[in-house]
C-alpha cells in the first residue's frame, strides 16, 4: 500500500512545524529574543512547582452573600413600613426568607406594591423576559419574600467578577510580577504569583474585605465592661491588644476614601498610612474634627481598631494619617487594601501552596535527568529487541517527545512536575505500538510473506489493536483531566497528547521510514532479529492448566490488600485530609527528636515528621486548626518560627494549607473519576468485543486495583492527588494490556472456529506474550529513574505505577484468560439449560 506524495508532504510539514514549536524550549533567552518573530510559539510555561511561587484558591462566601442581600432587603422593607406608619418589627428574617406579618388587609395592600418594587431583574427566562431576584408570596396575614436561585446566581457572578478586579488591583499595587488571576467554576478564584514564597502577606491582602469606617470613641464607657450600653460596641485593637468603647454609629464611611498611601512620619520615622477623603467625606471630616476637639476618634478596619488618636484641632483639608506600630510591609498592604476598595463578599482561602525557587530548580533538573535516563533505557531496550530496526522506532520515539513539547507550547499549557512525569511515562508507553507492529511483521515473515507484504499486513493488523488499546487508556486520562485539579491536570494533558502523538509517529512516520528502508535495500524478506540474533518461535505454554493456582494467588493478594486498606489503612496526604504541610531543608543533619519536641509544645494537635534527603530535609504535617483562615496563618507562622529556632539555617522549600472544603471535593472527585473510568472501559469493550470480554476485563481490573491499594497501605506512600493519577493511569494501562490479549482472541475465534476455547486462550496469550513483557519492560524502564531520583513529589506516582505495571502484566497473562473461560462456560451452560438440544455457537 503506497502513501501519496501529498500525505507525505503533510507528514513532513507537521513534523517540521512541531520541531520548530519545540525549539524555543532549548534556546537561550538571548537567542529567543533575537529570533522571536520567526518562532511560531513561545517556550512552555513552567508551573509554580518548577519555578517557585504561591498558589491560592479563594471561594466567595455564598452564605455571606445571601445574608447580605437579606439584610439589605430587610432594611428596605422596614423603610417601606415606616413610610406607611406600620411598625417595623412586623418584618423579620426567618431562615432564608423575610416574613412580614401585617394583620390589617388594607395595610398589606399598601405595602405589597412597595415590596414588589424592591425586586431586581436577574437574567432572562427566554424571549427577552427577565426573571426577578426575589419571589413575593402571601399566605393569611404574612407576606413572604424569598431569594430566587436566578438572583443568587447572578449576584454570585457579579461578586466573583468584582472580586477578580479588586484582587487584581490589590496584587498589582503590591508589585508581584506576572500574576495569574482567573475565575475557577462559579464561585472560586485562582491566584498564582510566581516568585512570592511567603503567602502570609498575600493571605492578609486577599482575605480581608477591607471595610473601613470612622467612629467616635465613647470615653464615658469602661471598655472592659461585659455589657456595654446600647449604641456602643467593645472592639479589640489590631496591634496593641487593648479594647475600645466605640460608638456603633458610623461617623464617616470608608467609601468616602479617595486615596491612601504608605509613607513615614517625618518626626518619628515610623511607617504610616496617609489618606484623603472625597469632597463629601472631607466636609464630614471637617465637621467631626471641629465639633469633637480633644476626644478620641477610632479608625476601624474589619471590626478592629487600627488606631484611636485624639482630635487636637479641626482638620478642614479632608486629609489624615493612620499610625499604629506598623511595619513598612503592613503599611503597604493596608494602603493597597484601602485604595482598591472593599470586596463585595468575604473570601475564604480554601487551598494554599507555595514552592521555593531552590526546590523548583531542583525539580527541573531532576525532570531533565530522569527523563533522559528513562529515554536512554527505552532506547537501549528497543535496540536489544529489534536490532537496527529498533533505531527506527527510537527515531519515532524522539520525534514523539519533541512533538509533545511543541504541542504543549502551541496550546499555551503550563508544564508542572507531574506533567514532566506524564511525558516520561508517555515515552515508555509510546513504544507499545512499535512493539505490536514489529511482532506482527515477524509473524507475517514467519508465515512466508515477502518484505512489502509483511510490512503492510503487519501494520494493518496492528492498527485495530493500537486504536482499541489507546482509546481505553485515553478514557481514563480524559476523566483524570475532568476531575483533577492543578498539576494533576497538567499530567493528564501531557498523557493525552502523548497517546495521540504516539499514534501519529508510530503509524505514519515509523511506517514511512521502514518502507523506505525496504525499497532502497530491495529487500525480499523483512526479518527483524534481536541484537543477539534470531528470535525464538512462539512458545506453547499451557496457562489454563495452572488457572486455579493463579486465581487463588490473585484472590489471596486482593483479599490481603482489602485487609490492609482497613488496617493499617492508607497514609492519606494533605490533599484528602486537609491541614498544614511544611517542607524544610538544612545544610546539616537534622535533630529530629528536638524538632518534634519543639513542635509538639505548640499545642497544634497531632504533628507528623517525615525525614528524607540524607537526613537534611523534613516534611512537617499538622492537622487543620479550629477556626478560620486567620488561625491557619498563625499556626503556619508558629511552625516556621519553631523550625527556625531548632534549625537556624533552615530554608522553607514548600508550604501547603488545604481546607476541608477542597479536601472533601478532591476525595469525592478522585473516587468518581475511578468509577467513571471503569464504566467507560466496560461499555467500550462491550461495544468492541462481547459482554463477557467486558465483564472479564472489569473483574481483572478490580483485582489489579485492590492490589495497588494494598501496595499503598503496605509501603505507607502518600495517597494524594498524584496517587489518584497513578491509579487512573494504571487502570488505563491494565485495560490496554487486556485489550491486546482480547483482540488476538477475537482474531483467533474467526480463524480457528473448531478449536476448544481453553486452547484458543492459551494460543492467544502465547502469541502476545512477548509484546506484554516487552511493553511492560519499556514502561517500567522509563519510570525507574523517576522512582529512584525523582524525589518526594513524584514518589507517590512512580513506585505505584511500576508495581501496577507488573500486576497488570501478570494479570493479563495468568488471570484474564481463566476468568474469560469461566464466564464463557457459564454462559454456554446457562444457554444449554434454557434451550436443550440447541447447538451453541462458539464465543
PDB file of N, CA and C in Angstrom, residues 681-763:
ATOM      1  N   UNK A 681     -14.674   2.136  30.323  1.00  0.00           N
ATOM      2  CA  UNK A 681     -13.946   0.984  29.766  1.00  0.00           C
ATOM      3  C   UNK A 681     -14.882  -0.198  29.556  1.00  0.00           C
ATOM      4  N   UNK A 682     -15.771  -0.428  30.529  1.00  0.00           N
ATOM      5  CA  UNK A 682     -16.734  -1.526  30.426  1.00  0.00           C
ATOM      6  C   UNK A 682     -17.579  -1.398  29.160  1.00  0.00           C
ATOM      7  N   UNK A 683     -18.141  -0.212  28.938  1.00  0.00           N
ATOM      8  CA  UNK A 683     -19.015  -0.014  27.778  1.00  0.00           C
ATOM      9  C   UNK A 683     -18.241  -0.078  26.459  1.00  0.00           C
ATOM     10  N   UNK A 684     -17.001   0.439  26.453  1.00  0.00           N
ATOM     11  CA  UNK A 684     -16.229   0.416  25.208  1.00  0.00           C
ATOM     12  C   UNK A 684     -15.872  -1.015  24.817  1.00  0.00           C
ATOM     13  N   UNK A 685     -15.393  -1.797  25.788  1.00  0.00           N
ATOM     14  CA  UNK A 685     -15.017  -3.189  25.477  1.00  0.00           C
ATOM     15  C   UNK A 685     -16.256  -3.994  25.104  1.00  0.00           C
ATOM     16  N   UNK A 686     -17.383  -3.732  25.790  1.00  0.00           N
ATOM     17  CA  UNK A 686     -18.643  -4.405  25.454  1.00  0.00           C
ATOM     18  C   UNK A 686     -19.031  -4.102  24.007  1.00  0.00           C
ATOM     19  N   UNK A 687     -18.862  -2.844  23.614  1.00  0.00           N
ATOM     20  CA  UNK A 687     -19.202  -2.425  22.251  1.00  0.00           C
ATOM     21  C   UNK A 687     -18.249  -3.026  21.217  1.00  0.00           C
ATOM     22  N   UNK A 688     -16.959  -3.048  21.534  1.00  0.00           N
ATOM     23  CA  UNK A 688     -15.956  -3.511  20.564  1.00  0.00           C
ATOM     24  C   UNK A 688     -15.839  -5.034  20.532  1.00  0.00           C
ATOM     25  N   UNK A 689     -16.110  -5.697  21.678  1.00  0.00           N
ATOM     26  CA  UNK A 689     -15.961  -7.150  21.733  1.00  0.00           C
ATOM     27  C   UNK A 689     -17.320  -7.774  22.056  1.00  0.00           C
ATOM     28  N   UNK A 690     -17.416  -8.476  23.203  1.00  0.00           N
ATOM     29  CA  UNK A 690     -18.674  -9.056  23.663  1.00  0.00           C
ATOM     30  C   UNK A 690     -18.781  -8.826  25.157  1.00  0.00           C
ATOM     31  N   UNK A 691     -19.988  -9.121  25.703  1.00  0.00           N
ATOM     32  CA  UNK A 691     -20.238  -8.787  27.101  1.00  0.00           C
ATOM     33  C   UNK A 691     -19.281  -9.488  28.049  1.00  0.00           C
ATOM     34  N   UNK A 692     -18.957 -10.777  27.785  1.00  0.00           N
ATOM     35  CA  UNK A 692     -18.100 -11.484  28.742  1.00  0.00           C
ATOM     36  C   UNK A 692     -16.659 -10.981  28.691  1.00  0.00           C
ATOM     37  N   UNK A 693     -16.231 -10.427  27.545  1.00  0.00           N
ATOM     38  CA  UNK A 693     -14.911  -9.776  27.486  1.00  0.00           C
ATOM     39  C   UNK A 693     -14.904  -8.549  28.411  1.00  0.00           C
ATOM     40  N   UNK A 694     -15.992  -7.737  28.342  1.00  0.00           N
ATOM     41  CA  UNK A 694     -16.082  -6.523  29.153  1.00  0.00           C
ATOM     42  C   UNK A 694     -16.128  -6.851  30.637  1.00  0.00           C
ATOM     43  N   UNK A 695     -16.968  -7.805  31.006  1.00  0.00           N
ATOM     44  CA  UNK A 695     -17.093  -8.190  32.413  1.00  0.00           C
ATOM     45  C   UNK A 695     -15.780  -8.790  32.918  1.00  0.00           C
ATOM     46  N   UNK A 696     -15.136  -9.594  32.076  1.00  0.00           N
ATOM     47  CA  UNK A 696     -13.846 -10.181  32.443  1.00  0.00           C
ATOM     48  C   UNK A 696     -12.791  -9.114  32.682  1.00  0.00           C
ATOM     49  N   UNK A 697     -12.776  -8.091  31.805  1.00  0.00           N
ATOM     50  CA  UNK A 697     -11.787  -7.003  31.950  1.00  0.00           C
ATOM     51  C   UNK A 697     -11.998  -6.246  33.251  1.00  0.00           C
ATOM     52  N   UNK A 698     -13.269  -5.952  33.589  1.00  0.00           N
ATOM     53  CA  UNK A 698     -13.546  -5.214  34.824  1.00  0.00           C
ATOM     54  C   UNK A 698     -13.212  -6.068  36.043  1.00  0.00           C
ATOM     55  N   UNK A 699     -13.492  -7.372  35.992  1.00  0.00           N
ATOM     56  CA  UNK A 699     -13.179  -8.259  37.117  1.00  0.00           C
ATOM     57  C   UNK A 699     -11.674  -8.279  37.382  1.00  0.00           C
ATOM     58  N   UNK A 700     -10.895  -8.420  36.304  1.00  0.00           N
ATOM     59  CA  UNK A 700      -9.430  -8.427  36.456  1.00  0.00           C
ATOM     60  C   UNK A 700      -8.947  -7.063  36.930  1.00  0.00           C
ATOM     61  N   UNK A 701      -9.587  -6.000  36.412  1.00  0.00           N
ATOM     62  CA  UNK A 701      -9.205  -4.642  36.783  1.00  0.00           C
ATOM     63  C   UNK A 701      -9.421  -4.393  38.276  1.00  0.00           C
ATOM     64  N   UNK A 702     -10.523  -4.894  38.808  1.00  0.00           N
ATOM     65  CA  UNK A 702     -10.781  -4.756  40.243  1.00  0.00           C
ATOM     66  C   UNK A 702      -9.699  -5.449  41.069  1.00  0.00           C
ATOM     67  N   UNK A 703      -9.273  -6.625  40.598  1.00  0.00           N
ATOM     68  CA  UNK A 703      -8.188  -7.335  41.285  1.00  0.00           C
ATOM     69  C   UNK A 703      -6.896  -6.525  41.237  1.00  0.00           C
ATOM     70  N   UNK A 704      -6.615  -5.911  40.078  1.00  0.00           N
ATOM     71  CA  UNK A 704      -5.403  -5.078  39.930  1.00  0.00           C
ATOM     72  C   UNK A 704      -5.456  -3.862  40.851  1.00  0.00           C
ATOM     73  N   UNK A 705      -6.637  -3.213  40.913  1.00  0.00           N
ATOM     74  CA  UNK A 705      -6.781  -2.001  41.726  1.00  0.00           C
ATOM     75  C   UNK A 705      -6.613  -2.314  43.203  1.00  0.00           C
ATOM     76  N   UNK A 706      -7.250  -3.396  43.670  1.00  0.00           N
ATOM     77  CA  UNK A 706      -7.134  -3.741  45.096  1.00  0.00           C
ATOM     78  C   UNK A 706      -5.683  -4.032  45.476  1.00  0.00           C
ATOM     79  N   UNK A 707      -4.958  -4.702  44.593  1.00  0.00           N
ATOM     80  CA  UNK A 707      -3.540  -4.992  44.887  1.00  0.00           C
ATOM     81  C   UNK A 707      -2.736  -3.689  44.969  1.00  0.00           C
ATOM     82  N   UNK A 708      -3.027  -2.748  44.073  1.00  0.00           N
ATOM     83  CA  UNK A 708      -2.303  -1.475  44.086  1.00  0.00           C
ATOM     84  C   UNK A 708      -2.636  -0.676  45.340  1.00  0.00           C
ATOM     85  N   UNK A 709      -3.911  -0.705  45.752  1.00  0.00           N
ATOM     86  CA  UNK A 709      -4.292  -0.046  47.007  1.00  0.00           C
ATOM     87  C   UNK A 709      -3.552  -0.693  48.182  1.00  0.00           C
ATOM     88  N   UNK A 710      -3.449  -2.020  48.143  1.00  0.00           N
ATOM     89  CA  UNK A 710      -2.687  -2.726  49.172  1.00  0.00           C
ATOM     90  C   UNK A 710      -1.233  -2.307  49.197  1.00  0.00           C
ATOM     91  N   UNK A 711      -0.661  -2.057  48.026  1.00  0.00           N
ATOM     92  CA  UNK A 711       0.719  -1.589  47.930  1.00  0.00           C
ATOM     93  C   UNK A 711       0.878  -0.241  48.633  1.00  0.00           C
ATOM     94  N   UNK A 712      -0.087   0.676  48.422  1.00  0.00           N
ATOM     95  CA  UNK A 712      -0.050   1.971  49.103  1.00  0.00           C
ATOM     96  C   UNK A 712      -0.105   1.782  50.621  1.00  0.00           C
ATOM     97  N   UNK A 713      -1.003   0.901  51.078  1.00  0.00           N
ATOM     98  CA  UNK A 713      -1.160   0.685  52.518  1.00  0.00           C
ATOM     99  C   UNK A 713       0.091   0.053  53.123  1.00  0.00           C
ATOM    100  N   UNK A 714       0.691  -0.896  52.400  1.00  0.00           N
ATOM    101  CA  UNK A 714       1.851  -1.629  52.921  1.00  0.00           C
ATOM    102  C   UNK A 714       3.089  -0.750  52.982  1.00  0.00           C
ATOM    103  N   UNK A 715       3.293   0.088  51.968  1.00  0.00           N
ATOM    104  CA  UNK A 715       4.506   0.909  51.889  1.00  0.00           C
ATOM    105  C   UNK A 715       4.377   2.232  52.628  1.00  0.00           C
ATOM    106  N   UNK A 716       3.121   2.683  52.879  1.00  0.00           N
ATOM    107  CA  UNK A 716       2.925   3.963  53.553  1.00  0.00           C
ATOM    108  C   UNK A 716       3.174   5.164  52.673  1.00  0.00           C
ATOM    109  N   UNK A 717       3.265   4.964  51.366  1.00  0.00           N
ATOM    110  CA  UNK A 717       3.434   6.084  50.431  1.00  0.00           C
ATOM    111  C   UNK A 717       2.196   6.978  50.494  1.00  0.00           C
ATOM    112  N   UNK A 718       2.405   8.274  50.404  1.00  0.00           N
ATOM    113  CA  UNK A 718       1.295   9.229  50.459  1.00  0.00           C
ATOM    114  C   UNK A 718       0.220   8.889  49.439  1.00  0.00           C
ATOM    115  N   UNK A 719      -1.019   8.811  49.905  1.00  0.00           N
ATOM    116  CA  UNK A 719      -2.148   8.645  48.985  1.00  0.00           C
ATOM    117  C   UNK A 719      -2.764  10.027  48.790  1.00  0.00           C
ATOM    118  N   UNK A 720      -2.361  10.684  47.702  1.00  0.00           N
ATOM    119  CA  UNK A 720      -2.786  12.046  47.425  1.00  0.00           C
ATOM    120  C   UNK A 720      -3.284  12.149  45.982  1.00  0.00           C
ATOM    121  N   UNK A 721      -3.357  13.366  45.467  1.00  0.00           N
ATOM    122  CA  UNK A 721      -3.829  13.546  44.095  1.00  0.00           C
ATOM    123  C   UNK A 721      -2.933  12.843  43.089  1.00  0.00           C
ATOM    124  N   UNK A 722      -1.628  12.867  43.341  1.00  0.00           N
ATOM    125  CA  UNK A 722      -0.691  12.188  42.444  1.00  0.00           C
ATOM    126  C   UNK A 722      -0.938  10.685  42.460  1.00  0.00           C
ATOM    127  N   UNK A 723      -1.312  10.156  43.630  1.00  0.00           N
ATOM    128  CA  UNK A 723      -1.627   8.724  43.731  1.00  0.00           C
ATOM    129  C   UNK A 723      -2.871   8.386  42.923  1.00  0.00           C
ATOM    130  N   UNK A 724      -3.865   9.272  42.936  1.00  0.00           N
ATOM    131  CA  UNK A 724      -5.067   9.062  42.120  1.00  0.00           C
ATOM    132  C   UNK A 724      -4.685   9.056  40.643  1.00  0.00           C
ATOM    133  N   UNK A 725      -3.764   9.954  40.266  1.00  0.00           N
ATOM    134  CA  UNK A 725      -3.290   9.980  38.874  1.00  0.00           C
ATOM    135  C   UNK A 725      -2.628   8.651  38.523  1.00  0.00           C
ATOM    136  N   UNK A 726      -1.823   8.116  39.452  1.00  0.00           N
ATOM    137  CA  UNK A 726      -1.176   6.820  39.217  1.00  0.00           C
ATOM    138  C   UNK A 726      -2.212   5.712  39.083  1.00  0.00           C
ATOM    139  N   UNK A 727      -3.239   5.756  39.924  1.00  0.00           N
ATOM    140  CA  UNK A 727      -4.279   4.728  39.902  1.00  0.00           C
ATOM    141  C   UNK A 727      -5.037   4.738  38.576  1.00  0.00           C
ATOM    142  N   UNK A 728      -5.415   5.936  38.123  1.00  0.00           N
ATOM    143  CA  UNK A 728      -6.147   6.038  36.854  1.00  0.00           C
ATOM    144  C   UNK A 728      -5.264   5.653  35.665  1.00  0.00           C
ATOM    145  N   UNK A 729      -3.993   6.036  35.719  1.00  0.00           N
ATOM    146  CA  UNK A 729      -3.075   5.651  34.642  1.00  0.00           C
ATOM    147  C   UNK A 729      -2.877   4.145  34.624  1.00  0.00           C
ATOM    148  N   UNK A 730      -2.773   3.556  35.821  1.00  0.00           N
ATOM    149  CA  UNK A 730      -2.631   2.106  35.918  1.00  0.00           C
ATOM    150  C   UNK A 730      -3.871   1.395  35.365  1.00  0.00           C
ATOM    151  N   UNK A 731      -5.057   1.965  35.621  1.00  0.00           N
ATOM    152  CA  UNK A 731      -6.294   1.391  35.075  1.00  0.00           C
ATOM    153  C   UNK A 731      -6.229   1.385  33.549  1.00  0.00           C
ATOM    154  N   UNK A 732      -5.843   2.525  32.986  1.00  0.00           N
ATOM    155  CA  UNK A 732      -5.723   2.600  31.528  1.00  0.00           C
ATOM    156  C   UNK A 732      -4.701   1.629  30.988  1.00  0.00           C
ATOM    157  N   UNK A 733      -3.560   1.538  31.664  1.00  0.00           N
ATOM    158  CA  UNK A 733      -2.503   0.618  31.201  1.00  0.00           C
ATOM    159  C   UNK A 733      -2.957  -0.825  31.311  1.00  0.00           C
ATOM    160  N   UNK A 734      -3.603  -1.175  32.437  1.00  0.00           N
ATOM    161  CA  UNK A 734      -4.047  -2.543  32.649  1.00  0.00           C
ATOM    162  C   UNK A 734      -5.038  -2.970  31.571  1.00  0.00           C
ATOM    163  N   UNK A 735      -6.014  -2.101  31.280  1.00  0.00           N
ATOM    164  CA  UNK A 735      -7.002  -2.439  30.253  1.00  0.00           C
ATOM    165  C   UNK A 735      -6.353  -2.465  28.875  1.00  0.00           C
ATOM    166  N   UNK A 736      -5.381  -1.597  28.661  1.00  0.00           N
ATOM    167  CA  UNK A 736      -4.617  -1.616  27.415  1.00  0.00           C
ATOM    168  C   UNK A 736      -4.040  -3.013  27.177  1.00  0.00           C
ATOM    169  N   UNK A 737      -3.457  -3.555  28.236  1.00  0.00           N
ATOM    170  CA  UNK A 737      -2.890  -4.910  28.170  1.00  0.00           C
ATOM    171  C   UNK A 737      -3.963  -5.949  27.855  1.00  0.00           C
ATOM    172  N   UNK A 738      -5.102  -5.845  28.542  1.00  0.00           N
ATOM    173  CA  UNK A 738      -6.189  -6.821  28.335  1.00  0.00           C
ATOM    174  C   UNK A 738      -6.737  -6.747  26.916  1.00  0.00           C
ATOM    175  N   UNK A 739      -6.832  -5.527  26.390  1.00  0.00           N
ATOM    176  CA  UNK A 739      -7.388  -5.340  25.041  1.00  0.00           C
ATOM    177  C   UNK A 739      -6.505  -6.012  23.996  1.00  0.00           C
ATOM    178  N   UNK A 740      -5.190  -5.926  24.186  1.00  0.00           N
ATOM    179  CA  UNK A 740      -4.274  -6.571  23.237  1.00  0.00           C
ATOM    180  C   UNK A 740      -4.499  -8.086  23.227  1.00  0.00           C
ATOM    181  N   UNK A 741      -4.655  -8.658  24.439  1.00  0.00           N
ATOM    182  CA  UNK A 741      -4.903 -10.100  24.524  1.00  0.00           C
ATOM    183  C   UNK A 741      -6.267 -10.435  23.920  1.00  0.00           C
ATOM    184  N   UNK A 742      -7.297  -9.661  24.254  1.00  0.00           N
ATOM    185  CA  UNK A 742      -8.648  -9.914  23.758  1.00  0.00           C
ATOM    186  C   UNK A 742      -8.725  -9.766  22.238  1.00  0.00           C
ATOM    187  N   UNK A 743      -7.988  -8.799  21.729  1.00  0.00           N
ATOM    188  CA  UNK A 743      -8.005  -8.583  20.283  1.00  0.00           C
ATOM    189  C   UNK A 743      -7.455  -9.807  19.539  1.00  0.00           C
ATOM    190  N   UNK A 744      -6.409 -10.405  20.109  1.00  0.00           N
ATOM    191  CA  UNK A 744      -5.844 -11.606  19.492  1.00  0.00           C
ATOM    192  C   UNK A 744      -6.822 -12.780  19.641  1.00  0.00           C
ATOM    193  N   UNK A 745      -7.516 -12.864  20.771  1.00  0.00           N
ATOM    194  CA  UNK A 745      -8.517 -13.926  20.941  1.00  0.00           C
ATOM    195  C   UNK A 745      -9.641 -13.776  19.914  1.00  0.00           C
ATOM    196  N   UNK A 746     -10.098 -12.565  19.709  1.00  0.00           N
ATOM    197  CA  UNK A 746     -11.175 -12.324  18.743  1.00  0.00           C
ATOM    198  C   UNK A 746     -10.739 -12.721  17.335  1.00  0.00           C
ATOM    199  N   UNK A 747      -9.512 -12.400  17.017  1.00  0.00           N
ATOM    200  CA  UNK A 747      -8.985 -12.765  15.695  1.00  0.00           C
ATOM    201  C   UNK A 747      -8.899 -14.282  15.552  1.00  0.00           C
ATOM    202  N   UNK A 748      -8.439 -14.957  16.610  1.00  0.00           N
ATOM    203  CA  UNK A 748      -8.314 -16.419  16.553  1.00  0.00           C
ATOM    204  C   UNK A 748      -9.666 -17.124  16.554  1.00  0.00           C
ATOM    205  N   UNK A 749     -10.685 -16.493  17.175  1.00  0.00           N
ATOM    206  CA  UNK A 749     -12.028 -17.069  17.150  1.00  0.00           C
ATOM    207  C   UNK A 749     -12.555 -17.185  15.718  1.00  0.00           C
ATOM    208  N   UNK A 750     -12.196 -16.193  14.889  1.00  0.00           N
ATOM    209  CA  UNK A 750     -12.613 -16.232  13.484  1.00  0.00           C
ATOM    210  C   UNK A 750     -11.761 -17.228  12.692  1.00  0.00           C
ATOM    211  N   UNK A 751     -10.510 -17.385  13.108  1.00  0.00           N
ATOM    212  CA  UNK A 751      -9.552 -18.186  12.347  1.00  0.00           C
ATOM    213  C   UNK A 751      -9.639 -19.669  12.702  1.00  0.00           C
ATOM    214  N   UNK A 752      -9.834 -19.985  13.992  1.00  0.00           N
ATOM    215  CA  UNK A 752      -9.882 -21.378  14.450  1.00  0.00           C
ATOM    216  C   UNK A 752     -11.249 -21.652  15.086  1.00  0.00           C
ATOM    217  N   UNK A 753     -12.258 -21.847  14.262  1.00  0.00           N
ATOM    218  CA  UNK A 753     -13.633 -21.947  14.756  1.00  0.00           C
ATOM    219  C   UNK A 753     -13.905 -23.241  15.522  1.00  0.00           C
ATOM    220  N   UNK A 754     -13.137 -24.267  15.258  1.00  0.00           N
ATOM    221  CA  UNK A 754     -13.398 -25.551  15.928  1.00  0.00           C
ATOM    222  C   UNK A 754     -12.466 -25.810  17.114  1.00  0.00           C
ATOM    223  N   UNK A 755     -11.547 -24.887  17.378  1.00  0.00           N
ATOM    224  CA  UNK A 755     -10.589 -25.077  18.483  1.00  0.00           C
ATOM    225  C   UNK A 755     -11.286 -24.887  19.825  1.00  0.00           C
ATOM    226  N   UNK A 756     -11.046 -25.772  20.804  1.00  0.00           N
ATOM    227  CA  UNK A 756     -11.596 -25.577  22.150  1.00  0.00           C
ATOM    228  C   UNK A 756     -11.174 -24.210  22.707  1.00  0.00           C
ATOM    229  N   UNK A 757     -12.085 -23.585  23.450  1.00  0.00           N
ATOM    230  CA  UNK A 757     -11.837 -22.197  23.893  1.00  0.00           C
ATOM    231  C   UNK A 757     -10.621 -22.101  24.816  1.00  0.00           C
ATOM    232  N   UNK A 758     -10.410 -23.117  25.657  1.00  0.00           N
ATOM    233  CA  UNK A 758      -9.245 -23.064  26.556  1.00  0.00           C
ATOM    234  C   UNK A 758      -7.946 -23.112  25.767  1.00  0.00           C
ATOM    235  N   UNK A 759      -7.898 -23.947  24.694  1.00  0.00           N
ATOM    236  CA  UNK A 759      -6.695 -23.998  23.850  1.00  0.00           C
ATOM    237  C   UNK A 759      -6.510 -22.692  23.089  1.00  0.00           C
ATOM    238  N   UNK A 760      -7.637 -22.091  22.665  1.00  0.00           N
ATOM    239  CA  UNK A 760      -7.565 -20.834  21.918  1.00  0.00           C
ATOM    240  C   UNK A 760      -7.027 -19.715  22.814  1.00  0.00           C
ATOM    241  N   UNK A 761      -7.425 -19.721  24.094  1.00  0.00           N
ATOM    242  CA  UNK A 761      -6.909 -18.708  25.030  1.00  0.00           C
ATOM    243  C   UNK A 761      -5.413 -18.883  25.215  1.00  0.00           C
ATOM    244  N   UNK A 762      -4.953 -20.151  25.393  1.00  0.00           N
ATOM    245  CA  UNK A 762      -3.521 -20.421  25.526  1.00  0.00           C
ATOM    246  C   UNK A 762      -2.750 -19.932  24.312  1.00  0.00           C
ATOM    247  N   UNK A 763      -3.275 -20.235  23.118  1.00  0.00           N
ATOM    248  CA  UNK A 763      -2.612 -19.822  21.876  1.00  0.00           C
ATOM    249  C   UNK A 763      -2.510 -18.306  21.811  1.00  0.00           C
TER     250      UNK A 763
END
